[in-house]
Amino acid sequence: MKEERLHLLLGVSGGIAAYKMPLLIRLLKKNNVEVKVVLTKAARTLVGEDALRTVSGNTVFFDEISPTYDMDHIRLAEWADLFLICPATANTIAKLAHGIADNLLTTLALSFDGILMIAPAM
C-alpha cells in the first residue's frame, strides 16, 4: 500500500528568515511531506528560486505572468492539505487581516479553505 503524503503549500514573504526555507523544505521532505512554494516579490530578493525548486522538486510560483500558469491560485489551493506562510511579514499579515489579495500569496491565503498557519518573522 502506498503511503499518503501531506501536501504543504509554503508561502514565503520578504522577511530575512526567507533564506532558511531551503533547510525547512529539506526537513519536511525527510518527513514525507510534498512541498510547493509561493514567493512574494520581496521574498525573491532574499532566497533563490532555483534553490527552492531544487530542494522541493516542484515549480516555484510567484506573481509574474507565465504561459504555464493556469489559474494557479485555484489549483494550488485545491492541491494543498495545509498552507504555511513562513516567514510572514507584518505587511503580509496586515493584508490578510484586511482581506487584501494583491499578490499570489495573499490571494491563495484568502481563498484557501483548509488549515492556514502563519509564522510571523520581521
mmCIF file of N, CA and C in Angstrom:
data_model
loop_
_atom_site.group_PDB
_atom_site.id
_atom_site.type_symbol
_atom_site.label_atom_id
_atom_site.label_comp_id
_atom_site.label_asym_id
_atom_site.label_seq_id
_atom_site.Cartn_x
_atom_site.Cartn_y
_atom_site.Cartn_z
ATOM 1 N N MET A 1 0.830 -1.167 0.000
ATOM 2 C CA MET A 1 0.000 0.000 0.000
ATOM 3 C C MET A 1 0.889 1.250 0.000
ATOM 4 N N LYS A 2 0.528 2.206 -0.845
ATOM 5 C CA LYS A 2 1.299 3.442 -0.946
ATOM 6 C C LYS A 2 0.936 4.372 0.211
ATOM 7 N N GLU A 3 1.966 4.928 0.840
ATOM 8 C CA GLU A 3 1.753 5.836 1.958
ATOM 9 C C GLU A 3 1.320 7.206 1.443
ATOM 10 N N GLU A 4 0.298 7.777 2.071
ATOM 11 C CA GLU A 4 -0.167 9.114 1.710
ATOM 12 C C GLU A 4 0.848 10.163 2.149
ATOM 13 N N ARG A 5 1.049 11.144 1.320
ATOM 14 C CA ARG A 5 1.952 12.254 1.651
ATOM 15 C C ARG A 5 1.119 13.489 1.952
ATOM 16 N N LEU A 6 1.559 14.243 2.931
ATOM 17 C CA LEU A 6 0.944 15.528 3.230
ATOM 18 C C LEU A 6 1.375 16.509 2.146
ATOM 19 N N HIS A 7 0.438 17.277 1.634
ATOM 20 C CA HIS A 7 0.726 18.312 0.640
ATOM 21 C C HIS A 7 0.749 19.655 1.349
ATOM 22 N N LEU A 8 1.926 20.253 1.433
ATOM 23 C CA LEU A 8 2.109 21.533 2.117
ATOM 24 C C LEU A 8 2.399 22.623 1.106
ATOM 25 N N LEU A 9 1.616 23.665 1.153
ATOM 26 C CA LEU A 9 1.877 24.854 0.359
ATOM 27 C C LEU A 9 2.620 25.825 1.265
ATOM 28 N N LEU A 10 3.825 26.194 0.875
ATOM 29 C CA LEU A 10 4.671 27.084 1.670
ATOM 30 C C LEU A 10 4.690 28.456 1.019
ATOM 31 N N GLY A 11 4.098 29.431 1.691
ATOM 32 C CA GLY A 11 4.119 30.812 1.228
ATOM 33 C C GLY A 11 5.270 31.542 1.893
ATOM 34 N N VAL A 12 6.125 32.150 1.101
ATOM 35 C CA VAL A 12 7.310 32.825 1.630
ATOM 36 C C VAL A 12 7.200 34.315 1.315
ATOM 37 N N SER A 13 7.129 35.128 2.376
ATOM 38 C CA SER A 13 7.129 36.575 2.163
ATOM 39 C C SER A 13 8.520 37.122 2.476
ATOM 40 N N GLY A 14 8.698 38.428 2.366
ATOM 41 C CA GLY A 14 10.030 39.016 2.333
ATOM 42 C C GLY A 14 10.735 39.260 3.646
ATOM 43 N N GLY A 15 10.553 38.422 4.626
ATOM 44 C CA GLY A 15 11.319 38.534 5.864
ATOM 45 C C GLY A 15 12.691 37.897 5.710
ATOM 46 N N ILE A 16 13.645 38.340 6.520
ATOM 47 C CA ILE A 16 15.013 37.841 6.411
ATOM 48 C C ILE A 16 15.082 36.329 6.619
ATOM 49 N N ALA A 17 14.150 35.765 7.361
ATOM 50 C CA ALA A 17 14.144 34.316 7.593
ATOM 51 C C ALA A 17 13.859 33.521 6.315
ATOM 52 N N ALA A 18 13.531 34.203 5.226
ATOM 53 C CA ALA A 18 13.280 33.512 3.958
ATOM 54 C C ALA A 18 14.488 32.686 3.523
ATOM 55 N N TYR A 19 15.691 33.136 3.888
ATOM 56 C CA TYR A 19 16.888 32.405 3.466
ATOM 57 C C TYR A 19 16.955 31.006 4.075
ATOM 58 N N LYS A 20 16.178 30.740 5.124
ATOM 59 C CA LYS A 20 16.185 29.426 5.773
ATOM 60 C C LYS A 20 15.207 28.437 5.138
ATOM 61 N N MET A 21 14.440 28.851 4.164
ATOM 62 C CA MET A 21 13.399 27.992 3.608
ATOM 63 C C MET A 21 13.931 26.732 2.919
ATOM 64 N N PRO A 22 15.082 26.767 2.224
ATOM 65 C CA PRO A 22 15.588 25.501 1.671
ATOM 66 C C PRO A 22 15.833 24.447 2.756
ATOM 67 N N LEU A 23 16.337 24.862 3.902
ATOM 68 C CA LEU A 23 16.548 23.925 5.010
ATOM 69 C C LEU A 23 15.212 23.391 5.527
ATOM 70 N N LEU A 24 14.233 24.259 5.697
ATOM 71 C CA LEU A 24 12.910 23.824 6.152
ATOM 72 C C LEU A 24 12.312 22.812 5.178
ATOM 73 N N ILE A 25 12.426 23.083 3.892
ATOM 74 C CA ILE A 25 11.874 22.168 2.885
ATOM 75 C C ILE A 25 12.569 20.814 2.959
ATOM 76 N N ARG A 26 13.884 20.804 3.104
ATOM 77 C CA ARG A 26 14.615 19.529 3.241
ATOM 78 C C ARG A 26 14.098 18.730 4.430
ATOM 79 N N LEU A 27 13.905 19.385 5.560
ATOM 80 C CA LEU A 27 13.405 18.707 6.758
ATOM 81 C C LEU A 27 11.990 18.171 6.544
ATOM 82 N N LEU A 28 11.157 18.945 5.890
ATOM 83 C CA LEU A 28 9.798 18.493 5.605
ATOM 84 C C LEU A 28 9.802 17.281 4.680
ATOM 85 N N LYS A 29 10.628 17.333 3.644
ATOM 86 C CA LYS A 29 10.689 16.212 2.700
ATOM 87 C C LYS A 29 11.189 14.936 3.373
ATOM 88 N N LYS A 30 12.103 15.062 4.331
ATOM 89 C CA LYS A 30 12.570 13.889 5.080
ATOM 90 C C LYS A 30 11.432 13.244 5.859
ATOM 91 N N ASN A 31 10.398 14.025 6.140
ATOM 92 C CA ASN A 31 9.239 13.531 6.878
ATOM 93 C C ASN A 31 8.048 13.269 5.959
ATOM 94 N N ASN A 32 8.354 12.972 4.692
ATOM 95 C CA ASN A 32 7.349 12.555 3.712
ATOM 96 C C ASN A 32 6.298 13.629 3.416
ATOM 97 N N VAL A 33 6.722 14.880 3.380
ATOM 98 C CA VAL A 33 5.828 15.985 3.053
ATOM 99 C C VAL A 33 6.194 16.496 1.667
ATOM 100 N N GLU A 34 5.198 16.604 0.795
ATOM 101 C CA GLU A 34 5.431 17.211 -0.513
ATOM 102 C C GLU A 34 5.187 18.708 -0.385
ATOM 103 N N VAL A 35 6.123 19.498 -0.901
ATOM 104 C CA VAL A 35 6.083 20.951 -0.711
ATOM 105 C C VAL A 35 6.045 21.665 -2.058
ATOM 106 N N LYS A 36 5.134 22.618 -2.169
ATOM 107 C CA LYS A 36 5.131 23.567 -3.276
ATOM 108 C C LYS A 36 5.271 24.951 -2.664
ATOM 109 N N VAL A 37 6.009 25.824 -3.352
ATOM 110 C CA VAL A 37 6.385 27.119 -2.787
ATOM 111 C C VAL A 37 5.789 28.261 -3.606
ATOM 112 N N VAL A 38 5.293 29.270 -2.881
ATOM 113 C CA VAL A 38 4.820 30.517 -3.477
ATOM 114 C C VAL A 38 5.643 31.649 -2.870
ATOM 115 N N LEU A 39 6.246 32.465 -3.715
ATOM 116 C CA LEU A 39 7.094 33.572 -3.263
ATOM 117 C C LEU A 39 6.451 34.919 -3.557
ATOM 118 N N THR A 40 6.620 35.853 -2.634
ATOM 119 C CA THR A 40 6.270 37.239 -2.939
ATOM 120 C C THR A 40 7.447 37.866 -3.689
ATOM 121 N N LYS A 41 7.204 39.044 -4.239
ATOM 122 C CA LYS A 41 8.270 39.759 -4.946
ATOM 123 C C LYS A 41 9.446 40.031 -4.007
ATOM 124 N N ALA A 42 9.162 40.442 -2.777
ATOM 125 C CA ALA A 42 10.230 40.728 -1.806
ATOM 126 C C ALA A 42 10.999 39.465 -1.439
ATOM 127 N N ALA A 43 10.316 38.345 -1.322
ATOM 128 C CA ALA A 43 10.991 37.086 -0.968
ATOM 129 C C ALA A 43 11.978 36.672 -2.052
ATOM 130 N N ARG A 44 11.662 36.978 -3.293
ATOM 131 C CA ARG A 44 12.550 36.601 -4.398
ATOM 132 C C ARG A 44 13.890 37.317 -4.327
ATOM 133 N N THR A 45 13.960 38.411 -3.586
ATOM 134 C CA THR A 45 15.238 39.106 -3.423
ATOM 135 C C THR A 45 16.078 38.494 -2.305
ATOM 136 N N LEU A 46 15.475 37.637 -1.491
ATOM 137 C CA LEU A 46 16.153 37.073 -0.326
ATOM 138 C C LEU A 46 16.508 35.598 -0.451
ATOM 139 N N VAL A 47 15.801 34.883 -1.286
ATOM 140 C CA VAL A 47 16.045 33.444 -1.431
ATOM 141 C C VAL A 47 15.922 33.088 -2.907
ATOM 142 N N GLY A 48 16.809 32.232 -3.374
ATOM 143 C CA GLY A 48 16.836 31.891 -4.789
ATOM 144 C C GLY A 48 15.742 30.925 -5.198
ATOM 145 N N GLU A 49 15.059 31.296 -6.258
ATOM 146 C CA GLU A 49 14.016 30.432 -6.815
ATOM 147 C C GLU A 49 14.584 29.069 -7.204
ATOM 148 N N ASP A 50 15.784 29.058 -7.778
ATOM 149 C CA ASP A 50 16.397 27.793 -8.199
ATOM 150 C C ASP A 50 16.659 26.871 -7.014
ATOM 151 N N ALA A 51 17.116 27.426 -5.900
ATOM 152 C CA ALA A 51 17.367 26.609 -4.704
ATOM 153 C C ALA A 51 16.071 25.988 -4.199
ATOM 154 N N LEU A 52 15.005 26.763 -4.178
ATOM 155 C CA LEU A 52 13.718 26.252 -3.704
ATOM 156 C C LEU A 52 13.152 25.197 -4.647
ATOM 157 N N ARG A 53 13.303 25.422 -5.938
ATOM 158 C CA ARG A 53 12.827 24.447 -6.920
ATOM 159 C C ARG A 53 13.609 23.144 -6.788
ATOM 160 N N THR A 54 14.916 23.247 -6.591
ATOM 161 C CA THR A 54 15.762 22.059 -6.474
ATOM 162 C C THR A 54 15.410 21.245 -5.235
ATOM 163 N N VAL A 55 15.310 21.886 -4.077
ATOM 164 C CA VAL A 55 15.041 21.119 -2.852
ATOM 165 C C VAL A 55 13.606 20.616 -2.787
ATOM 166 N N SER A 56 12.660 21.358 -3.349
ATOM 167 C CA SER A 56 11.262 20.912 -3.298
ATOM 168 C C SER A 56 10.932 19.907 -4.396
ATOM 169 N N GLY A 57 11.652 20.001 -5.516
ATOM 170 C CA GLY A 57 11.342 19.141 -6.651
ATOM 171 C C GLY A 57 10.103 19.590 -7.405
ATOM 172 N N ASN A 58 9.640 20.805 -7.129
ATOM 173 C CA ASN A 58 8.428 21.333 -7.761
ATOM 174 C C ASN A 58 8.666 22.736 -8.302
ATOM 175 N N THR A 59 7.784 23.156 -9.192
ATOM 176 C CA THR A 59 7.796 24.520 -9.696
ATOM 177 C C THR A 59 7.601 25.482 -8.539
ATOM 178 N N VAL A 60 8.288 26.606 -8.578
ATOM 179 C CA VAL A 60 8.098 27.672 -7.596
ATOM 180 C C VAL A 60 7.201 28.718 -8.246
ATOM 181 N N PHE A 61 6.180 29.137 -7.525
ATOM 182 C CA PHE A 61 5.195 30.062 -8.069
ATOM 183 C C PHE A 61 5.414 31.460 -7.503
ATOM 184 N N PHE A 62 5.156 32.458 -8.352
ATOM 185 C CA PHE A 62 5.268 33.855 -7.932
ATOM 186 C C PHE A 62 4.351 34.677 -8.805
ATOM 187 N N ASP A 63 4.354 35.980 -8.634
ATOM 188 C CA ASP A 63 3.339 36.838 -9.240
ATOM 189 C C ASP A 63 3.457 37.066 -10.737
ATOM 190 N N GLU A 64 4.638 36.973 -11.290
ATOM 191 C CA GLU A 64 4.799 37.281 -12.701
ATOM 192 C C GLU A 64 3.974 36.318 -13.564
ATOM 193 N N ILE A 65 3.445 36.842 -14.649
ATOM 194 C CA ILE A 65 2.633 36.040 -15.560
ATOM 195 C C ILE A 65 3.536 35.085 -16.331
ATOM 196 N N SER A 66 3.107 33.851 -16.426
ATOM 197 C CA SER A 66 3.848 32.838 -17.170
ATOM 198 C C SER A 66 2.863 32.075 -18.044
ATOM 199 N N PRO A 67 3.273 31.691 -19.254
ATOM 200 C CA PRO A 67 2.363 30.936 -20.118
ATOM 201 C C PRO A 67 1.960 29.590 -19.515
ATOM 202 N N THR A 68 2.750 29.073 -18.575
ATOM 203 C CA THR A 68 2.420 27.771 -17.984
ATOM 204 C C THR A 68 1.464 27.900 -16.800
ATOM 205 N N TYR A 69 1.218 29.122 -16.330
ATOM 206 C CA TYR A 69 0.306 29.317 -15.198
ATOM 207 C C TYR A 69 -1.130 29.279 -15.714
ATOM 208 N N ASP A 70 -1.952 28.531 -15.056
ATOM 209 C CA ASP A 70 -3.351 28.439 -15.447
ATOM 210 C C ASP A 70 -4.193 28.402 -14.180
ATOM 211 N N MET A 71 -4.647 29.559 -13.733
ATOM 212 C CA MET A 71 -5.460 29.650 -12.515
ATOM 213 C C MET A 71 -4.736 29.023 -11.333
ATOM 214 N N ASP A 72 -3.478 29.419 -11.151
ATOM 215 C CA ASP A 72 -2.642 28.816 -10.112
ATOM 216 C C ASP A 72 -3.253 28.891 -8.727
ATOM 217 N N HIS A 73 -3.879 30.005 -8.387
ATOM 218 C CA HIS A 73 -4.401 30.126 -7.027
ATOM 219 C C HIS A 73 -5.489 29.096 -6.752
ATOM 220 N N ILE A 74 -6.244 28.717 -7.747
ATOM 221 C CA ILE A 74 -7.285 27.701 -7.557
ATOM 222 C C ILE A 74 -6.665 26.311 -7.494
ATOM 223 N N ARG A 75 -5.806 25.991 -8.441
ATOM 224 C CA ARG A 75 -5.168 24.664 -8.455
ATOM 225 C C ARG A 75 -4.351 24.416 -7.198
ATOM 226 N N LEU A 76 -3.561 25.397 -6.789
ATOM 227 C CA LEU A 76 -2.714 25.224 -5.611
ATOM 228 C C LEU A 76 -3.548 25.099 -4.340
ATOM 229 N N ALA A 77 -4.597 25.893 -4.222
ATOM 230 C CA ALA A 77 -5.461 25.812 -3.040
ATOM 231 C C ALA A 77 -6.140 24.449 -2.954
ATOM 232 N N GLU A 78 -6.531 23.894 -4.076
ATOM 233 C CA GLU A 78 -7.163 22.566 -4.077
ATOM 234 C C GLU A 78 -6.153 21.466 -3.791
ATOM 235 N N TRP A 79 -4.916 21.633 -4.220
ATOM 236 C CA TRP A 79 -3.869 20.621 -4.031
ATOM 237 C C TRP A 79 -3.448 20.494 -2.576
ATOM 238 N N ALA A 80 -3.372 21.613 -1.864
ATOM 239 C CA ALA A 80 -2.754 21.649 -0.536
ATOM 240 C C ALA A 80 -3.666 21.114 0.563
ATOM 241 N N ASP A 81 -3.047 20.367 1.487
ATOM 242 C CA ASP A 81 -3.719 19.954 2.721
ATOM 243 C C ASP A 81 -3.523 21.011 3.803
ATOM 244 N N LEU A 82 -2.411 21.705 3.727
ATOM 245 C CA LEU A 82 -2.011 22.672 4.747
ATOM 246 C C LEU A 82 -1.278 23.812 4.051
ATOM 247 N N PHE A 83 -1.527 25.030 4.501
ATOM 248 C CA PHE A 83 -0.864 26.205 3.944
ATOM 249 C C PHE A 83 -0.114 26.894 5.080
ATOM 250 N N LEU A 84 1.203 26.968 4.940
ATOM 251 C CA LEU A 84 2.060 27.618 5.924
ATOM 252 C C LEU A 84 2.685 28.850 5.293
ATOM 253 N N ILE A 85 2.497 30.008 5.910
ATOM 254 C CA ILE A 85 3.178 31.217 5.463
ATOM 255 C C ILE A 85 4.327 31.455 6.434
ATOM 256 N N CYS A 86 5.537 31.302 5.910
ATOM 257 C CA CYS A 86 6.735 31.359 6.743
ATOM 258 C C CYS A 86 7.915 31.826 5.894
ATOM 259 N N PRO A 87 8.540 32.923 6.177
ATOM 260 C CA PRO A 87 8.164 33.873 7.206
ATOM 261 C C PRO A 87 6.994 34.730 6.736
ATOM 262 N N ALA A 88 6.170 35.139 7.679
ATOM 263 C CA ALA A 88 5.060 36.043 7.383
ATOM 264 C C ALA A 88 5.438 37.423 7.910
ATOM 265 N N THR A 89 5.608 38.358 7.008
ATOM 266 C CA THR A 89 5.963 39.721 7.420
ATOM 267 C C THR A 89 4.729 40.442 7.961
ATOM 268 N N ALA A 90 4.964 41.537 8.661
ATOM 269 C CA ALA A 90 3.855 42.352 9.168
ATOM 270 C C ALA A 90 2.983 42.830 8.009
ATOM 271 N N ASN A 91 3.598 43.142 6.882
ATOM 272 C CA ASN A 91 2.854 43.589 5.711
ATOM 273 C C ASN A 91 1.899 42.501 5.220
ATOM 274 N N THR A 92 2.387 41.279 5.101
ATOM 275 C CA THR A 92 1.542 40.173 4.641
ATOM 276 C C THR A 92 0.435 39.889 5.645
ATOM 277 N N ILE A 93 0.759 39.882 6.928
ATOM 278 C CA ILE A 93 -0.254 39.630 7.957
ATOM 279 C C ILE A 93 -1.336 40.713 7.920
ATOM 280 N N ALA A 94 -0.942 41.970 7.763
ATOM 281 C CA ALA A 94 -1.909 43.071 7.696
ATOM 282 C C ALA A 94 -2.809 42.936 6.472
ATOM 283 N N LYS A 95 -2.228 42.557 5.333
ATOM 284 C CA LYS A 95 -3.040 42.355 4.129
ATOM 285 C C LYS A 95 -4.082 41.270 4.358
ATOM 286 N N LEU A 96 -3.679 40.169 4.967
ATOM 287 C CA LEU A 96 -4.619 39.079 5.227
ATOM 288 C C LEU A 96 -5.713 39.527 6.197
ATOM 289 N N ALA A 97 -5.334 40.267 7.228
ATOM 290 C CA ALA A 97 -6.305 40.727 8.222
ATOM 291 C C ALA A 97 -7.355 41.649 7.606
ATOM 292 N N HIS A 98 -6.977 42.375 6.554
ATOM 293 C CA HIS A 98 -7.883 43.330 5.924
ATOM 294 C C HIS A 98 -8.444 42.834 4.588
ATOM 295 N N GLY A 99 -8.200 41.574 4.267
ATOM 296 C CA GLY A 99 -8.771 40.994 3.056
ATOM 297 C C GLY A 99 -8.162 41.504 1.768
ATOM 298 N N ILE A 100 -6.927 41.927 1.808
ATOM 299 C CA ILE A 100 -6.262 42.446 0.610
ATOM 300 C C ILE A 100 -5.553 41.297 -0.105
ATOM 301 N N ALA A 101 -5.970 41.046 -1.332
ATOM 302 C CA ALA A 101 -5.401 39.961 -2.135
ATOM 303 C C ALA A 101 -4.738 40.570 -3.362
ATOM 304 N N ASP A 102 -3.560 41.155 -3.175
ATOM 305 C CA ASP A 102 -2.907 41.865 -4.269
ATOM 306 C C ASP A 102 -1.673 41.153 -4.810
ATOM 307 N N ASN A 103 -1.450 39.920 -4.379
ATOM 308 C CA ASN A 103 -0.385 39.102 -4.959
ATOM 309 C C ASN A 103 -0.815 37.638 -4.866
ATOM 310 N N LEU A 104 -0.052 36.757 -5.459
ATOM 311 C CA LEU A 104 -0.452 35.349 -5.493
ATOM 312 C C LEU A 104 -0.546 34.762 -4.092
ATOM 313 N N LEU A 105 0.402 35.092 -3.221
ATOM 314 C CA LEU A 105 0.393 34.535 -1.869
ATOM 315 C C LEU A 105 -0.860 34.953 -1.099
ATOM 316 N N THR A 106 -1.188 36.239 -1.094
ATOM 317 C CA THR A 106 -2.366 36.688 -0.345
ATOM 318 C C THR A 106 -3.660 36.204 -0.995
ATOM 319 N N THR A 107 -3.693 36.120 -2.312
ATOM 320 C CA THR A 107 -4.871 35.584 -2.991
ATOM 321 C C THR A 107 -5.095 34.132 -2.593
ATOM 322 N N LEU A 108 -4.023 33.357 -2.578
ATOM 323 C CA LEU A 108 -4.116 31.958 -2.152
ATOM 324 C C LEU A 108 -4.581 31.844 -0.712
ATOM 325 N N ALA A 109 -3.974 32.620 0.172
ATOM 326 C CA ALA A 109 -4.315 32.529 1.594
ATOM 327 C C ALA A 109 -5.783 32.857 1.833
ATOM 328 N N LEU A 110 -6.295 33.851 1.135
ATOM 329 C CA LEU A 110 -7.684 34.247 1.338
ATOM 330 C C LEU A 110 -8.670 33.295 0.677
ATOM 331 N N SER A 111 -8.227 32.530 -0.309
ATOM 332 C CA SER A 111 -9.125 31.577 -0.969
ATOM 333 C C SER A 111 -8.995 30.163 -0.411
ATOM 334 N N PHE A 112 -7.992 29.913 0.407
ATOM 335 C CA PHE A 112 -7.721 28.572 0.931
ATOM 336 C C PHE A 112 -8.725 28.232 2.026
ATOM 337 N N ASP A 113 -9.358 27.052 1.920
ATOM 338 C CA ASP A 113 -10.353 26.686 2.931
ATOM 339 C C ASP A 113 -9.873 25.583 3.874
ATOM 340 N N GLY A 114 -8.591 25.289 3.853
ATOM 341 C CA GLY A 114 -8.011 24.309 4.770
ATOM 342 C C GLY A 114 -7.346 25.005 5.946
ATOM 343 N N ILE A 115 -6.399 24.316 6.549
ATOM 344 C CA ILE A 115 -5.673 24.865 7.693
ATOM 345 C C ILE A 115 -4.604 25.835 7.192
ATOM 346 N N LEU A 116 -4.662 27.064 7.684
ATOM 347 C CA LEU A 116 -3.689 28.103 7.343
ATOM 348 C C LEU A 116 -2.883 28.418 8.592
ATOM 349 N N MET A 117 -1.579 28.236 8.506
ATOM 350 C CA MET A 117 -0.685 28.549 9.622
ATOM 351 C C MET A 117 0.183 29.736 9.226
ATOM 352 N N ILE A 118 0.353 30.664 10.162
ATOM 353 C CA ILE A 118 1.141 31.861 9.901
ATOM 354 C C ILE A 118 2.276 31.927 10.912
ATOM 355 N N ALA A 119 3.506 32.002 10.407
ATOM 356 C CA ALA A 119 4.695 32.080 11.260
ATOM 357 C C ALA A 119 5.319 33.464 11.088
ATOM 358 N N PRO A 120 4.973 34.403 11.973
ATOM 359 C CA PRO A 120 5.496 35.765 11.841
ATOM 360 C C PRO A 120 7.010 35.821 12.016
ATOM 361 N N ALA A 121 7.637 36.632 11.198
ATOM 362 C CA ALA A 121 9.076 36.902 11.312
ATOM 363 C C ALA A 121 9.333 38.220 10.602
ATOM 364 N N MET A 122 9.806 39.192 11.351
ATOM 365 C CA MET A 122 10.024 40.516 10.766
ATOM 366 C C MET A 122 11.438 40.978 10.987
#
